């Protein structure tokens, strides 16, 4: 009878340990679900950040074209031909922006601008 009581006590103790283990596993499952939700939100935010970065890169990659167009437009300003016209204000196109171009390096010519396609 004493041996049976010990067995029952040991079984009850093991059942209690398994209940605690089950409770811990349930908490782990709930915390993992919360972490998975946070990771999904982070993925969405990183996707938005990536799209914004691509847009900024596209603008910056075209910026040298804008500066070149401004430079070409400035070079096409008419010069007075005779001395009487030099005293008058020459007819200039409407100024949008004046940017000094002396310190700007020319952009490297890419393969797409050369008309050469890369091998895929």
mmCIF file of C-alpha atoms in Angstrom:
data_model
loop_
_atom_site.group_PDB
_atom_site.id
_atom_site.type_symbol
_atom_site.label_atom_id
_atom_site.label_comp_id
_atom_site.label_asym_id
_atom_site.label_seq_id
_atom_site.Cartn_x
_atom_site.Cartn_y
_atom_site.Cartn_z
ATOM 1 C CA UNK A 1 0.000 0.000 0.000
ATOM 2 C CA UNK A 2 2.844 2.364 0.786
ATOM 3 C CA UNK A 3 4.421 1.593 -2.593
ATOM 4 C CA UNK A 4 1.127 2.325 -4.302
ATOM 5 C CA UNK A 5 0.837 5.648 -2.468
ATOM 6 C CA UNK A 6 4.379 6.559 -3.573
ATOM 7 C CA UNK A 7 3.526 5.719 -7.175
ATOM 8 C CA UNK A 8 0.385 7.830 -7.040
ATOM 9 C CA UNK A 9 2.355 10.713 -5.473
ATOM 10 C CA UNK A 10 5.064 10.450 -8.152
ATOM 11 C CA UNK A 11 2.448 10.344 -10.919
ATOM 12 C CA UNK A 12 0.656 13.362 -9.464
ATOM 13 C CA UNK A 13 3.944 15.250 -9.255
ATOM 14 C CA UNK A 14 4.721 14.385 -12.890
ATOM 15 C CA UNK A 15 1.214 15.502 -13.944
ATOM 16 C CA UNK A 16 1.756 18.844 -12.177
ATOM 17 C CA UNK A 17 5.142 19.274 -13.907
ATOM 18 C CA UNK A 18 3.549 18.564 -17.300
ATOM 19 C CA UNK A 19 0.774 21.080 -16.573
ATOM 20 C CA UNK A 20 3.414 23.733 -15.823
ATOM 21 C CA UNK A 21 5.263 22.768 -19.000
ATOM 22 C CA UNK A 22 2.021 23.033 -20.997
ATOM 23 C CA UNK A 23 1.333 26.489 -19.567
ATOM 24 C CA UNK A 24 4.854 27.601 -20.476
ATOM 25 C CA UNK A 25 4.402 26.279 -24.020
ATOM 26 C CA UNK A 26 1.098 28.161 -24.357
ATOM 27 C CA UNK A 27 2.830 31.386 -23.274
ATOM 28 C CA UNK A 28 5.631 30.701 -25.744
ATOM 29 C CA UNK A 29 3.065 30.170 -28.521
ATOM 30 C CA UNK A 30 1.316 33.460 -27.695
ATOM 31 C CA UNK A 31 4.589 35.399 -27.555
ATOM 32 C CA UNK A 32 5.713 33.818 -30.838
ATOM 33 C CA UNK A 33 2.458 34.875 -32.492
ATOM 34 C CA UNK A 34 3.002 38.445 -31.264
ATOM 35 C CA UNK A 35 6.566 38.422 -32.552
ATOM 36 C CA UNK A 36 5.404 37.121 -35.936
ATOM 37 C CA UNK A 37 2.890 39.997 -36.156
ATOM 38 C CA UNK A 38 5.592 42.537 -35.338
ATOM 39 C CA UNK A 39 7.879 41.030 -37.973
ATOM 40 C CA UNK A 40 5.109 41.357 -40.585
ATOM 41 C CA UNK A 41 4.648 45.027 -39.672
ATOM 42 C CA UNK A 42 8.398 45.528 -39.948
ATOM 43 C CA UNK A 43 8.363 43.884 -43.375
ATOM 44 C CA UNK A 44 5.669 46.315 -44.565
ATOM 45 C CA UNK A 45 7.603 49.310 -43.239
ATOM 46 C CA UNK A 46 10.831 48.120 -44.869
ATOM 47 C CA UNK A 47 8.966 47.674 -48.164
ATOM 48 C CA UNK A 48 7.763 51.268 -47.958
ATOM 49 C CA UNK A 49 11.278 52.445 -47.109
ATOM 50 C CA UNK A 50 12.703 50.488 -50.037
ATOM 51 C CA UNK A 51 10.196 52.030 -52.458
ATOM 52 C CA UNK A 52 11.044 55.509 -51.195
ATOM 53 C CA UNK A 53 14.755 54.845 -51.579
ATOM 54 C CA UNK A 54 14.248 53.704 -55.165
ATOM 55 C CA UNK A 55 12.333 56.903 -55.942
ATOM 56 C CA UNK A 56 15.107 59.060 -54.487
ATOM 57 C CA UNK A 57 17.701 57.092 -56.456
ATOM 58 C CA UNK A 58 15.746 57.657 -59.676
ATOM 59 C CA UNK A 59 15.604 61.415 -59.057
ATOM 60 C CA UNK A 60 19.297 61.596 -58.233
ATOM 61 C CA UNK A 61 20.266 59.525 -61.271
ATOM 62 C CA UNK A 62 18.486 62.051 -63.521
ATOM 63 C CA UNK A 63 19.807 65.146 -61.773
ATOM 64 C CA UNK A 64 22.871 65.435 -64.046
ATOM 65 C CA UNK A 65 20.495 65.616 -67.032
ATOM 66 C CA UNK A 66 18.700 68.545 -65.428
ATOM 67 C CA UNK A 67 21.972 70.356 -64.820
ATOM 68 C CA UNK A 68 23.114 69.671 -68.386
ATOM 69 C CA UNK A 69 19.841 71.072 -69.748
ATOM 70 C CA UNK A 70 20.261 74.222 -67.660
ATOM 71 C CA UNK A 71 23.825 74.577 -68.896
ATOM 72 C CA UNK A 72 22.775 74.158 -72.531
ATOM 73 C CA UNK A 73 19.962 76.674 -72.108
ATOM 74 C CA UNK A 74 22.362 79.168 -70.555
ATOM 75 C CA UNK A 75 24.835 78.688 -73.413
ATOM 76 C CA UNK A 76 22.150 79.517 -75.988
ATOM 77 C CA UNK A 77 21.508 83.039 -74.636
ATOM 78 C CA UNK A 78 21.713 85.476 -77.558
ATOM 79 C CA UNK A 79 24.754 87.770 -77.698
ATOM 80 C CA UNK A 80 24.441 91.359 -78.979
ATOM 81 C CA UNK A 81 25.912 91.741 -82.493
ATOM 82 C CA UNK A 82 26.718 95.456 -82.598
ATOM 83 C CA UNK A 83 27.753 98.163 -80.153
ATOM 84 C CA UNK A 84 24.347 99.873 -80.032
ATOM 85 C CA UNK A 85 22.635 96.681 -78.978
ATOM 86 C CA UNK A 86 25.278 96.137 -76.265
ATOM 87 C CA UNK A 87 24.035 99.210 -74.408
ATOM 88 C CA UNK A 88 20.496 97.857 -74.303
ATOM 89 C CA UNK A 89 19.443 94.980 -72.132
ATOM 90 C CA UNK A 90 19.488 91.844 -74.363
ATOM 91 C CA UNK A 91 16.254 89.879 -74.616
ATOM 92 C CA UNK A 92 16.818 86.892 -72.361
ATOM 93 C CA UNK A 93 14.590 83.924 -71.733
ATOM 94 C CA UNK A 94 12.767 83.946 -68.429
ATOM 95 C CA UNK A 95 15.166 82.845 -65.701
ATOM 96 C CA UNK A 96 13.974 79.942 -63.656
ATOM 97 C CA UNK A 97 17.101 79.031 -61.723
ATOM 98 C CA UNK A 98 20.755 80.009 -61.977
ATOM 99 C CA UNK A 99 23.145 77.341 -60.738
ATOM 100 C CA UNK A 100 26.924 77.720 -61.051
ATOM 101 C CA UNK A 101 28.152 74.771 -63.101
ATOM 102 C CA UNK A 102 31.930 75.191 -62.799
ATOM 103 C CA UNK A 103 32.309 72.935 -59.755
ATOM 104 C CA UNK A 104 30.038 70.134 -61.013
ATOM 105 C CA UNK A 105 31.734 67.091 -62.505
ATOM 106 C CA UNK A 106 30.124 65.502 -65.557
ATOM 107 C CA UNK A 107 28.234 62.319 -64.806
ATOM 108 C CA UNK A 108 29.746 59.057 -66.055
ATOM 109 C CA UNK A 109 28.134 57.845 -69.249
ATOM 110 C CA UNK A 110 26.241 54.616 -68.632
ATOM 111 C CA UNK A 111 25.824 51.773 -71.119
ATOM 112 C CA UNK A 112 22.161 52.683 -71.614
ATOM 113 C CA UNK A 113 23.108 56.227 -72.678
ATOM 114 C CA UNK A 114 25.666 54.858 -75.131
ATOM 115 C CA UNK A 115 23.003 52.637 -76.675
ATOM 116 C CA UNK A 116 24.876 49.475 -75.721
ATOM 117 C CA UNK A 117 22.860 46.705 -74.145
ATOM 118 C CA UNK A 118 24.531 44.402 -71.636
ATOM 119 C CA UNK A 119 24.560 40.645 -72.173
ATOM 120 C CA UNK A 120 21.922 38.970 -70.070
#
